[in-house]
Short mmCIF file of N, CA and C in Angstrom, two decimals:
data_model
loop_
_atom_site.label_atom_id
_atom_site.label_comp_id
_atom_site.label_asym_id
_atom_site.label_seq_id
_atom_site.Cartn_x
_atom_site.Cartn_y
_atom_site.Cartn_z
N MET A 1 6.50 -13.72 19.52
CA MET A 1 6.74 -13.30 18.00
C MET A 1 7.80 -12.72 17.56
N GLN A 2 8.02 -13.35 16.54
CA GLN A 2 9.60 -12.82 16.09
C GLN A 2 9.20 -11.81 14.83
N GLU A 3 10.02 -10.90 14.95
CA GLU A 3 9.88 -9.59 14.37
C GLU A 3 10.09 -9.84 12.42
N GLU A 4 9.01 -9.30 11.67
CA GLU A 4 9.54 -9.63 10.63
C GLU A 4 10.42 -9.40 9.71
N ARG A 5 11.07 -10.26 8.93
CA ARG A 5 12.44 -9.74 8.17
C ARG A 5 12.10 -9.09 6.95
N ILE A 6 13.33 -8.35 6.59
CA ILE A 6 12.99 -7.55 5.49
C ILE A 6 14.02 -7.68 4.58
N ASP A 7 13.79 -7.59 3.00
CA ASP A 7 15.07 -7.56 2.33
C ASP A 7 15.71 -6.23 2.31
N ILE A 8 16.87 -5.69 2.50
CA ILE A 8 17.16 -4.87 2.37
C ILE A 8 18.32 -4.25 0.71
N LEU A 9 17.62 -3.29 0.50
CA LEU A 9 17.81 -2.60 -0.92
C LEU A 9 19.09 -1.46 -0.92
N ASN A 10 19.71 -1.84 -1.94
CA ASN A 10 20.65 -0.51 -2.21
C ASN A 10 19.75 0.69 -2.80
N PRO A 11 20.37 1.67 -2.88
CA PRO A 11 19.52 2.91 -3.51
C PRO A 11 18.78 2.83 -4.54
N ASP A 12 19.69 2.19 -5.15
CA ASP A 12 18.91 1.86 -7.11
C ASP A 12 17.94 0.70 -6.86
N GLY A 13 17.78 0.27 -5.88
CA GLY A 13 16.76 -0.66 -6.02
C GLY A 13 17.02 -2.35 -5.67
N SER A 14 18.46 -2.26 -6.19
CA SER A 14 19.04 -3.86 -6.27
C SER A 14 19.28 -4.23 -4.89
N PHE A 15 18.99 -5.76 -4.82
CA PHE A 15 19.42 -6.21 -3.65
C PHE A 15 20.69 -6.35 -2.69
N ALA A 16 20.53 -6.03 -2.01
CA ALA A 16 22.01 -5.72 -1.38
C ALA A 16 22.82 -6.97 -0.57
N GLY A 17 21.77 -7.98 -0.41
CA GLY A 17 22.54 -9.17 -0.12
C GLY A 17 21.90 -9.62 1.47
N TYR A 18 21.36 -8.77 2.17
CA TYR A 18 21.26 -9.37 3.58
C TYR A 18 19.37 -8.71 3.93
N ASP A 19 19.07 -9.50 5.08
CA ASP A 19 17.71 -8.69 5.64
C ASP A 19 17.75 -8.24 7.18
N CYS A 20 16.68 -7.64 7.37
CA CYS A 20 16.73 -6.89 8.68
C CYS A 20 15.50 -7.14 9.11
N GLY A 21 15.52 -6.67 10.54
CA GLY A 21 14.10 -6.71 11.16
C GLY A 21 13.49 -5.49 11.01
N ARG A 22 12.27 -5.40 11.13
CA ARG A 22 11.32 -4.14 10.16
C ARG A 22 12.04 -3.21 11.40
N THR A 23 12.03 -3.09 12.84
CA THR A 23 12.41 -1.78 13.51
C THR A 23 13.64 -1.11 13.02
N GLU A 24 14.73 -2.27 12.70
CA GLU A 24 16.50 -1.62 12.39
C GLU A 24 16.05 -0.94 11.17
N VAL A 25 15.26 -1.40 10.05
CA VAL A 25 14.87 -0.97 8.85
C VAL A 25 14.27 0.32 8.71
N HIS A 26 13.54 0.77 9.62
CA HIS A 26 13.05 2.51 9.83
C HIS A 26 13.74 3.24 10.85
N ALA A 27 14.81 2.35 11.64
CA ALA A 27 15.20 2.88 12.57
C ALA A 27 16.44 3.83 11.60
N LYS A 28 16.98 3.20 11.09
CA LYS A 28 17.97 3.20 9.75
C LYS A 28 17.49 3.87 8.36
N GLY A 29 16.58 3.93 8.02
CA GLY A 29 16.26 4.63 6.69
C GLY A 29 16.67 3.56 5.81
N LEU A 30 16.73 2.29 5.74
CA LEU A 30 16.96 1.46 4.91
C LEU A 30 16.17 1.17 4.00
N TRP A 31 16.77 1.18 2.53
CA TRP A 31 15.97 1.06 1.59
C TRP A 31 15.24 -0.57 1.58
N HIS A 32 13.73 -0.57 1.02
CA HIS A 32 13.24 -1.99 1.26
C HIS A 32 12.19 -2.32 0.06
N ARG A 33 11.37 -3.10 0.24
CA ARG A 33 10.21 -3.49 -0.57
C ARG A 33 8.88 -3.54 0.14
N THR A 34 8.15 -2.77 -0.71
CA THR A 34 6.59 -2.77 0.13
C THR A 34 5.42 -3.05 -1.22
N VAL A 35 4.26 -3.23 -0.73
CA VAL A 35 2.99 -3.67 -1.68
C VAL A 35 1.98 -2.54 -1.29
N HIS A 36 1.65 -2.24 -2.56
CA HIS A 36 0.35 -1.41 -2.82
C HIS A 36 -0.77 -1.92 -3.93
N ILE A 37 -1.62 -1.69 -2.81
CA ILE A 37 -2.80 -2.80 -3.78
C ILE A 37 -4.21 -1.91 -3.48
N TRP A 38 -4.92 -1.46 -4.76
CA TRP A 38 -5.90 -0.49 -4.98
C TRP A 38 -7.17 -1.66 -5.24
N ALA A 39 -8.30 -1.63 -4.57
CA ALA A 39 -9.65 -2.53 -4.76
C ALA A 39 -10.46 -1.62 -5.14
N PHE A 40 -11.05 -2.11 -6.25
CA PHE A 40 -12.22 -1.19 -6.96
C PHE A 40 -13.46 -2.73 -6.90
N ASP A 41 -14.86 -2.16 -7.12
CA ASP A 41 -16.01 -2.80 -7.20
C ASP A 41 -16.31 -2.89 -8.47
N LYS A 42 -17.15 -3.74 -8.58
CA LYS A 42 -17.72 -3.79 -10.23
C LYS A 42 -18.05 -2.66 -10.72
N GLU A 43 -18.55 -1.51 -10.12
CA GLU A 43 -19.05 -0.31 -10.84
C GLU A 43 -17.75 0.91 -10.73
N GLY A 44 -16.59 0.17 -10.53
CA GLY A 44 -15.25 1.18 -10.61
C GLY A 44 -15.47 2.30 -9.07
N ARG A 45 -16.26 2.11 -8.01
CA ARG A 45 -15.61 2.57 -7.18
C ARG A 45 -13.96 1.98 -6.41
N VAL A 46 -13.63 2.78 -5.42
CA VAL A 46 -12.40 2.82 -4.86
C VAL A 46 -12.58 2.41 -3.62
N VAL A 47 -11.99 1.77 -2.81
CA VAL A 47 -11.74 1.48 -1.34
C VAL A 47 -10.77 1.97 -0.40
N PHE A 48 -10.69 2.97 0.20
CA PHE A 48 -9.80 3.49 1.09
C PHE A 48 -9.95 2.78 2.64
N GLN A 49 -8.81 2.36 3.01
CA GLN A 49 -8.54 2.08 4.29
C GLN A 49 -8.69 3.03 5.12
N LEU A 50 -9.21 3.04 6.12
CA LEU A 50 -8.98 4.17 7.34
C LEU A 50 -8.03 3.41 8.27
N ARG A 51 -6.47 4.12 8.43
CA ARG A 51 -5.52 3.37 9.11
C ARG A 51 -6.32 3.22 10.66
N SER A 52 -5.66 2.36 11.48
CA SER A 52 -6.48 2.27 12.66
C SER A 52 -5.53 3.61 13.73
N HIS A 53 -6.38 3.74 14.71
CA HIS A 53 -6.29 4.96 15.60
C HIS A 53 -4.78 4.45 16.34
N LEU A 54 -4.78 3.26 16.21
CA LEU A 54 -3.40 2.45 17.32
C LEU A 54 -2.33 2.64 16.09
N LYS A 55 -2.09 2.69 15.25
CA LYS A 55 -1.13 2.84 14.17
C LYS A 55 -0.15 4.21 14.69
N GLU A 56 1.29 3.42 14.64
CA GLU A 56 2.56 4.47 14.98
C GLU A 56 2.65 5.43 13.90
N ASN A 57 2.45 5.31 12.53
CA ASN A 57 2.88 6.27 11.74
C ASN A 57 1.42 6.50 10.83
N ASN A 58 0.96 7.96 10.72
CA ASN A 58 -0.19 8.13 10.07
C ASN A 58 -1.82 7.60 10.68
N PRO A 59 -2.06 7.99 11.75
CA PRO A 59 -3.19 7.17 12.43
C PRO A 59 -4.48 7.58 12.09
N ASN A 60 -5.49 7.49 11.92
CA ASN A 60 -6.64 7.90 11.38
C ASN A 60 -7.02 8.52 10.14
N LEU A 61 -5.97 8.14 9.16
CA LEU A 61 -5.76 9.21 7.93
C LEU A 61 -6.21 7.85 6.90
N LEU A 62 -6.74 8.37 5.60
CA LEU A 62 -6.92 7.21 4.44
C LEU A 62 -5.78 7.16 3.94
N ASP A 63 -5.97 5.59 3.65
CA ASP A 63 -4.68 5.09 2.48
C ASP A 63 -4.93 4.19 1.66
N THR A 64 -4.09 3.77 1.14
CA THR A 64 -4.55 2.85 -0.24
C THR A 64 -5.35 1.26 0.27
N SER A 65 -6.07 0.92 -0.66
CA SER A 65 -6.91 -0.24 -0.19
C SER A 65 -6.12 -1.15 0.50
N CYS A 66 -5.23 -1.29 0.57
CA CYS A 66 -4.39 -2.78 1.31
C CYS A 66 -2.51 -2.16 0.96
N ALA A 67 -2.03 -2.17 1.84
CA ALA A 67 -0.58 -2.41 1.57
C ALA A 67 0.14 -2.91 2.74
N GLY A 68 1.53 -3.61 2.30
CA GLY A 68 2.46 -3.71 3.62
C GLY A 68 3.95 -4.17 3.14
N HIS A 69 4.57 -4.42 3.97
CA HIS A 69 5.98 -4.70 3.79
C HIS A 69 6.12 -5.98 2.91
N ILE A 70 6.94 -6.14 1.86
CA ILE A 70 7.59 -7.52 1.60
C ILE A 70 8.28 -8.36 2.31
N SER A 71 7.99 -9.52 3.06
CA SER A 71 8.67 -10.15 3.77
C SER A 71 10.09 -10.41 3.01
N ALA A 72 11.35 -10.79 3.86
CA ALA A 72 12.63 -11.67 3.31
C ALA A 72 12.06 -13.08 2.48
N GLY A 73 12.80 -12.60 1.26
CA GLY A 73 12.60 -13.99 0.14
C GLY A 73 11.12 -14.11 -0.48
N ASP A 74 10.32 -13.30 -0.08
CA ASP A 74 8.81 -13.22 -0.65
C ASP A 74 8.93 -12.34 -2.14
N ASP A 75 7.93 -12.26 -2.80
CA ASP A 75 7.64 -11.20 -3.66
C ASP A 75 6.75 -10.23 -3.59
N SER A 76 6.15 -9.32 -4.52
CA SER A 76 4.72 -8.62 -3.96
C SER A 76 4.03 -9.15 -4.56
N ARG A 77 3.61 -10.05 -5.34
CA ARG A 77 2.14 -10.59 -5.59
C ARG A 77 1.95 -11.48 -4.61
N HIS A 78 2.75 -12.56 -4.08
CA HIS A 78 2.24 -13.22 -2.82
C HIS A 78 2.00 -12.17 -1.46
N ALA A 79 3.21 -11.15 -1.55
CA ALA A 79 2.85 -10.30 -0.25
C ALA A 79 1.52 -9.73 -0.43
N GLY A 80 1.30 -9.40 -1.82
CA GLY A 80 0.07 -9.01 -1.68
C GLY A 80 -1.22 -9.14 -1.15
N VAL A 81 -1.09 -10.88 -1.84
CA VAL A 81 -2.48 -11.85 -1.61
C VAL A 81 -2.34 -11.99 -0.08
N ARG A 82 -1.08 -12.02 0.55
CA ARG A 82 -1.09 -12.36 2.18
C ARG A 82 -1.64 -11.34 2.85
N GLU A 83 -1.62 -9.44 2.52
CA GLU A 83 -2.07 -8.36 2.74
C GLU A 83 -3.77 -8.19 2.55
N LEU A 84 -3.80 -8.74 1.55
CA LEU A 84 -5.42 -8.49 0.92
C LEU A 84 -6.17 -9.38 2.33
N HIS A 85 -5.68 -10.64 2.65
CA HIS A 85 -6.27 -11.65 3.55
C HIS A 85 -6.43 -11.20 4.53
N GLU A 86 -5.13 -10.72 5.42
CA GLU A 86 -4.64 -9.59 6.76
C GLU A 86 -5.69 -8.62 7.08
N GLU A 87 -5.47 -7.68 5.73
CA GLU A 87 -5.82 -6.24 6.24
C GLU A 87 -7.72 -6.54 5.83
N MET A 88 -8.22 -7.18 5.13
CA MET A 88 -9.60 -7.06 4.63
C MET A 88 -10.58 -8.41 4.26
N GLY A 89 -9.63 -8.98 4.71
CA GLY A 89 -10.66 -10.51 4.74
C GLY A 89 -11.00 -10.95 3.11
N VAL A 90 -9.72 -10.56 2.16
CA VAL A 90 -10.29 -10.96 0.62
C VAL A 90 -9.08 -12.12 0.63
N VAL A 91 -9.91 -13.22 0.41
CA VAL A 91 -8.98 -14.29 -0.16
C VAL A 91 -8.66 -13.77 -2.27
N LYS A 92 -7.37 -13.99 -2.62
CA LYS A 92 -7.24 -13.62 -3.86
C LYS A 92 -5.99 -14.21 -4.51
N THR A 93 -5.82 -14.96 -5.27
CA THR A 93 -4.67 -15.60 -6.05
C THR A 93 -3.56 -14.42 -6.26
N PRO A 94 -2.38 -14.87 -6.48
CA PRO A 94 -1.61 -13.96 -7.38
C PRO A 94 -1.41 -13.39 -8.54
N GLU A 95 -2.38 -14.43 -9.50
CA GLU A 95 -2.65 -14.03 -10.60
C GLU A 95 -3.75 -12.94 -10.84
N ASP A 96 -4.85 -13.16 -9.77
CA ASP A 96 -5.91 -11.92 -9.62
C ASP A 96 -5.19 -10.74 -9.42
N LEU A 97 -3.90 -10.15 -9.08
CA LEU A 97 -3.80 -8.90 -9.64
C LEU A 97 -3.26 -8.06 -10.42
N GLU A 98 -3.47 -7.43 -10.89
CA GLU A 98 -3.34 -6.75 -12.05
C GLU A 98 -1.75 -5.70 -11.91
N TYR A 99 -0.93 -5.98 -12.32
CA TYR A 99 0.26 -5.11 -12.12
C TYR A 99 0.18 -3.54 -12.67
N LEU A 100 0.42 -2.59 -12.17
CA LEU A 100 0.25 -1.36 -12.40
C LEU A 100 2.04 -0.86 -12.76
N PHE A 101 2.56 -0.54 -11.78
CA PHE A 101 3.80 0.12 -11.62
C PHE A 101 4.39 0.01 -10.28
N GLU A 102 5.96 0.25 -10.75
CA GLU A 102 6.63 0.47 -9.36
C GLU A 102 6.79 1.53 -9.26
N ALA A 103 7.21 2.49 -7.98
CA ALA A 103 7.64 3.78 -7.95
C ALA A 103 8.22 3.39 -6.15
N THR A 104 8.89 4.51 -5.94
CA THR A 104 9.81 4.76 -4.74
C THR A 104 9.19 5.53 -3.87
N HIS A 105 9.60 6.15 -2.73
CA HIS A 105 8.81 6.63 -1.94
C HIS A 105 9.75 7.05 -0.29
N GLU A 106 10.36 8.06 -0.32
CA GLU A 106 10.85 8.45 0.69
C GLU A 106 10.58 9.11 1.70
N ASN A 107 10.41 9.11 3.32
CA ASN A 107 9.44 9.86 3.96
C ASN A 107 10.01 9.41 5.20
N VAL A 108 10.17 10.64 5.92
CA VAL A 108 10.48 10.83 7.51
C VAL A 108 9.46 10.87 8.41
N LEU A 109 9.10 10.33 9.40
CA LEU A 109 7.87 10.60 10.12
C LEU A 109 8.35 10.54 11.67
N ASN A 110 7.41 10.85 12.57
CA ASN A 110 7.46 10.93 14.12
C ASN A 110 8.70 11.22 14.85
N ASP A 111 8.54 12.86 13.85
CA ASP A 111 9.97 13.42 14.56
C ASP A 111 11.01 13.47 14.61
N GLY A 112 11.06 12.67 13.21
CA GLY A 112 12.70 12.12 12.84
C GLY A 112 13.10 11.03 13.07
N THR A 113 12.43 10.36 13.48
CA THR A 113 12.83 8.91 14.59
C THR A 113 12.28 7.66 13.69
N TYR A 114 11.89 7.82 12.54
CA TYR A 114 10.95 6.90 11.82
C TYR A 114 11.43 7.31 10.30
N PHE A 115 11.87 6.38 9.29
CA PHE A 115 12.66 6.80 8.23
C PHE A 115 12.13 5.80 7.27
N ASP A 116 11.15 6.06 6.05
CA ASP A 116 10.50 5.00 5.08
C ASP A 116 11.01 5.69 3.72
N ASN A 117 12.29 4.38 3.90
CA ASN A 117 12.38 4.50 2.22
C ASN A 117 12.52 3.43 1.33
N GLU A 118 11.43 3.52 0.55
CA GLU A 118 10.99 1.88 -0.38
C GLU A 118 10.67 2.05 -1.71
N TYR A 119 10.15 1.15 -1.99
CA TYR A 119 10.60 0.54 -3.35
C TYR A 119 9.33 0.24 -3.49
N TYR A 120 8.12 0.52 -4.09
CA TYR A 120 6.85 -0.23 -4.01
C TYR A 120 6.34 -0.79 -5.27
N ASP A 121 5.51 -2.15 -5.39
CA ASP A 121 4.81 -2.69 -6.58
C ASP A 121 3.31 -2.08 -6.18
N THR A 122 2.68 -1.74 -7.26
CA THR A 122 1.33 -1.32 -7.37
C THR A 122 0.33 -2.20 -7.81
N TYR A 123 -0.58 -2.82 -7.55
CA TYR A 123 -1.58 -3.52 -7.94
C TYR A 123 -2.82 -3.00 -8.18
N LYS A 124 -3.75 -3.50 -8.75
CA LYS A 124 -5.29 -3.29 -9.10
C LYS A 124 -6.22 -4.28 -8.96
N ILE A 125 -7.20 -4.92 -8.19
CA ILE A 125 -7.92 -5.80 -8.13
C ILE A 125 -9.49 -5.49 -8.12
N THR A 126 -9.91 -6.11 -8.74
CA THR A 126 -11.70 -6.24 -8.72
C THR A 126 -12.07 -6.80 -7.93
N LEU A 127 -13.09 -6.59 -6.99
CA LEU A 127 -13.57 -7.41 -6.17
C LEU A 127 -15.12 -7.68 -6.48
N ASN A 128 -15.80 -8.85 -6.20
CA ASN A 128 -17.25 -9.26 -6.42
C ASN A 128 -17.87 -8.52 -5.39
N ASP A 129 -19.13 -9.01 -5.87
CA ASP A 129 -20.46 -8.22 -4.99
C ASP A 129 -20.01 -8.52 -3.47
N GLU A 130 -19.73 -9.71 -3.22
CA GLU A 130 -19.99 -10.56 -2.41
C GLU A 130 -18.57 -9.90 -1.20
N GLU A 131 -17.24 -9.87 -1.74
CA GLU A 131 -16.22 -9.47 -1.02
C GLU A 131 -16.53 -7.97 -0.91
N ALA A 132 -16.65 -7.11 -1.85
CA ALA A 132 -17.18 -6.12 -1.73
C ALA A 132 -17.87 -5.56 -0.37
N ALA A 133 -19.21 -6.15 -0.47
CA ALA A 133 -19.64 -6.10 0.88
C ALA A 133 -19.56 -6.48 2.35
N ASN A 134 -18.38 -7.39 2.19
CA ASN A 134 -17.97 -7.99 3.67
C ASN A 134 -16.93 -8.03 3.69
N LEU A 135 -15.88 -6.60 3.45
CA LEU A 135 -14.40 -6.49 3.93
C LEU A 135 -14.44 -6.27 5.75
N VAL A 136 -13.50 -7.25 6.13
CA VAL A 136 -13.39 -7.49 7.40
C VAL A 136 -11.89 -6.42 7.92
N PRO A 137 -11.65 -5.22 8.47
CA PRO A 137 -10.69 -4.70 9.09
C PRO A 137 -9.72 -5.56 9.93
N GLN A 138 -8.50 -5.24 9.79
CA GLN A 138 -7.66 -6.07 10.87
C GLN A 138 -7.49 -5.32 12.08
N PRO A 139 -7.83 -5.62 13.08
CA PRO A 139 -7.73 -5.01 14.55
C PRO A 139 -6.50 -4.80 14.41
N GLY A 140 -6.32 -3.42 14.90
CA GLY A 140 -5.05 -2.76 14.99
C GLY A 140 -4.33 -2.04 13.93
N GLU A 141 -4.90 -2.43 12.54
CA GLU A 141 -3.90 -1.67 11.06
C GLU A 141 -5.27 -1.03 10.75
N VAL A 142 -6.16 -1.74 10.69
CA VAL A 142 -7.67 -0.89 9.57
C VAL A 142 -8.48 -0.62 10.70
N ASP A 143 -9.27 0.57 10.91
CA ASP A 143 -10.35 0.65 11.49
C ASP A 143 -11.59 0.77 10.48
N ASP A 144 -11.39 0.99 9.54
CA ASP A 144 -12.88 1.02 8.65
C ASP A 144 -12.58 1.07 7.56
N PHE A 145 -13.34 0.89 6.29
CA PHE A 145 -13.57 1.28 4.95
C PHE A 145 -13.98 2.19 4.35
N VAL A 146 -13.56 3.03 3.54
CA VAL A 146 -14.42 4.17 2.94
C VAL A 146 -14.30 3.68 1.30
N TRP A 147 -15.78 3.56 0.86
CA TRP A 147 -15.84 3.34 -0.04
C TRP A 147 -16.01 4.82 -1.31
N MET A 148 -15.42 5.16 -2.04
CA MET A 148 -15.69 6.67 -3.16
C MET A 148 -15.60 6.25 -4.64
N THR A 149 -15.93 6.94 -5.54
CA THR A 149 -15.69 7.11 -6.61
C THR A 149 -14.62 7.87 -6.84
N VAL A 150 -13.93 7.88 -7.90
CA VAL A 150 -12.45 8.55 -8.01
C VAL A 150 -12.76 9.78 -8.21
N GLU A 151 -13.80 10.31 -8.81
CA GLU A 151 -14.42 12.02 -8.57
C GLU A 151 -14.62 12.01 -7.10
N GLU A 152 -15.09 11.45 -6.28
CA GLU A 152 -15.34 11.66 -5.02
C GLU A 152 -13.85 11.68 -4.32
N PHE A 153 -13.31 11.04 -4.44
CA PHE A 153 -11.72 11.00 -4.04
C PHE A 153 -11.17 12.46 -4.45
N LEU A 154 -10.99 12.79 -5.78
CA LEU A 154 -10.10 14.05 -6.31
C LEU A 154 -10.79 15.09 -5.51
N GLU A 155 -12.02 15.37 -5.34
CA GLU A 155 -12.93 16.33 -4.94
C GLU A 155 -12.61 16.73 -3.18
N MET A 156 -12.47 15.01 -2.25
CA MET A 156 -12.17 15.08 -1.25
C MET A 156 -10.51 15.57 -1.12
N HIS A 157 -9.81 14.75 -1.82
CA HIS A 157 -8.35 15.05 -1.61
C HIS A 157 -7.90 16.64 -1.71
N LYS A 158 -8.29 17.13 -2.91
CA LYS A 158 -8.17 18.49 -3.10
C LYS A 158 -8.71 19.49 -1.64
N ALA A 159 -9.60 19.41 -1.30
CA ALA A 159 -10.33 20.00 -0.32
C ALA A 159 -9.68 19.68 1.10
N HIS A 160 -9.38 17.77 1.22
CA HIS A 160 -8.74 18.26 2.71
C HIS A 160 -7.71 17.14 2.75
N PRO A 161 -6.55 17.22 1.56
CA PRO A 161 -5.45 16.26 1.64
C PRO A 161 -4.75 15.81 2.94
N GLU A 162 -4.96 16.75 3.90
CA GLU A 162 -4.57 15.92 5.35
C GLU A 162 -5.44 14.74 6.06
N LYS A 163 -6.19 14.76 5.14
CA LYS A 163 -6.97 13.49 5.47
C LYS A 163 -6.54 12.27 5.19
N PHE A 164 -5.49 12.08 3.92
CA PHE A 164 -4.95 11.32 3.21
C PHE A 164 -3.62 10.90 3.41
N VAL A 165 -3.05 9.74 3.76
CA VAL A 165 -1.43 9.42 3.74
C VAL A 165 -1.15 9.57 2.19
N ASP A 166 -0.21 10.57 2.00
CA ASP A 166 0.60 11.34 0.87
C ASP A 166 1.46 9.71 0.00
N HIS A 167 0.31 9.71 -1.05
CA HIS A 167 0.91 8.98 -2.04
C HIS A 167 0.70 9.60 -3.61
N PRO A 168 1.71 10.32 -3.66
CA PRO A 168 1.21 11.52 -4.90
C PRO A 168 1.28 10.21 -5.90
N LYS A 169 2.29 9.45 -6.43
CA LYS A 169 2.26 8.57 -7.38
C LYS A 169 1.12 7.83 -7.54
N ASP A 170 0.58 7.47 -6.65
CA ASP A 170 -0.37 6.63 -6.59
C ASP A 170 -2.03 7.45 -6.86
N TYR A 171 -1.89 8.33 -6.57
CA TYR A 171 -3.30 9.52 -6.55
C TYR A 171 -3.05 9.88 -8.08
N ALA A 172 -1.78 10.29 -8.70
CA ALA A 172 -1.92 10.64 -10.08
C ALA A 172 -2.29 9.48 -10.52
N TRP A 173 -2.24 8.02 -10.59
CA TRP A 173 -2.44 6.79 -11.19
C TRP A 173 -3.86 7.10 -10.89
N LEU A 174 -4.81 7.08 -9.49
CA LEU A 174 -6.26 7.61 -10.06
C LEU A 174 -6.45 8.50 -10.72
N ALA A 175 -5.82 9.80 -10.66
CA ALA A 175 -6.53 11.27 -11.75
C ALA A 175 -6.23 10.36 -13.02
N GLY A 176 -5.39 9.62 -13.23
CA GLY A 176 -5.11 9.77 -14.52
C GLY A 176 -6.25 8.48 -15.25
N GLY A 177 -6.41 7.54 -14.82
CA GLY A 177 -6.93 6.59 -15.22
C GLY A 177 -6.01 5.33 -15.11
N SER A 178 -6.58 3.92 -15.35
CA SER A 178 -5.75 2.79 -15.47
C SER A 178 -4.65 2.37 -16.48
N ASN A 179 -5.01 3.36 -17.25
CA ASN A 179 -4.16 3.31 -18.77
C ASN A 179 -2.78 3.93 -18.63
N LYS A 180 -2.85 4.77 -17.85
CA LYS A 180 -1.30 5.69 -17.51
C LYS A 180 -0.25 4.65 -16.72
N ASN A 181 0.87 5.13 -17.07
CA ASN A 181 1.94 4.91 -16.35
C ASN A 181 2.58 5.71 -16.14
N VAL A 182 2.26 6.28 -14.53
CA VAL A 182 2.61 7.80 -14.15
C VAL A 182 3.89 7.28 -13.54
N ALA A 183 4.27 6.33 -12.82
CA ALA A 183 5.22 6.33 -12.15
C ALA A 183 6.31 6.19 -12.95
N GLY A 184 6.75 5.82 -14.40
CA GLY A 184 7.76 5.49 -15.06
C GLY A 184 8.16 4.02 -15.31
N SER A 185 7.89 3.23 -14.32
CA SER A 185 8.81 1.73 -14.41
C SER A 185 7.52 0.77 -14.54
N SER A 186 7.94 0.18 -16.08
CA SER A 186 6.97 -0.75 -15.87
C SER A 186 7.15 -2.32 -15.42
N ARG A 187 8.62 -2.45 -14.87
CA ARG A 187 9.00 -3.64 -14.51
C ARG A 187 8.31 -4.34 -13.43
N GLU A 188 8.04 -5.38 -13.78
CA GLU A 188 7.14 -6.66 -12.95
C GLU A 188 7.75 -7.66 -12.43
N VAL A 189 8.04 -7.55 -10.68
CA VAL A 189 8.25 -8.23 -9.81
C VAL A 189 7.44 -9.37 -9.86
#
């Protein structure tokens, strides 16, 4: 299987004019695009994925409902739909994704061998009762799903931040509610 190709960005977020394989992107710390999706049920609970114990980065930590790289030539809405299907077994259309904000994230992991410099688009979806009850974790990516209210998340994150992947801008949005744009940019791709 050929490695996923990812469009490379300049530090200002503009397209650099070329793409690279995922391994090279993270070995060199090249800027790239990803997508985050927060899934809610009709009662307003949010689902967190428990990252697989097999993951290279942040194994066994609670993370966004769904997230992933945007393949070369793709856009965040289509990548989000693909990731929802792969990671959660949920079938949605690009129009089902409610755009929230764009943010940046810089992180060095694995004893300085993995560099994650990304611009990410964040979306919200609402799952119907059947979808919420029948989530399917992707083997090797997701071990389980954990539902909680925003209040339960805030309490757990305050008491045990080490149990979560670090996403301060996403968590600020969750804490502030869906009407606030905490990341500053409202550009939609």
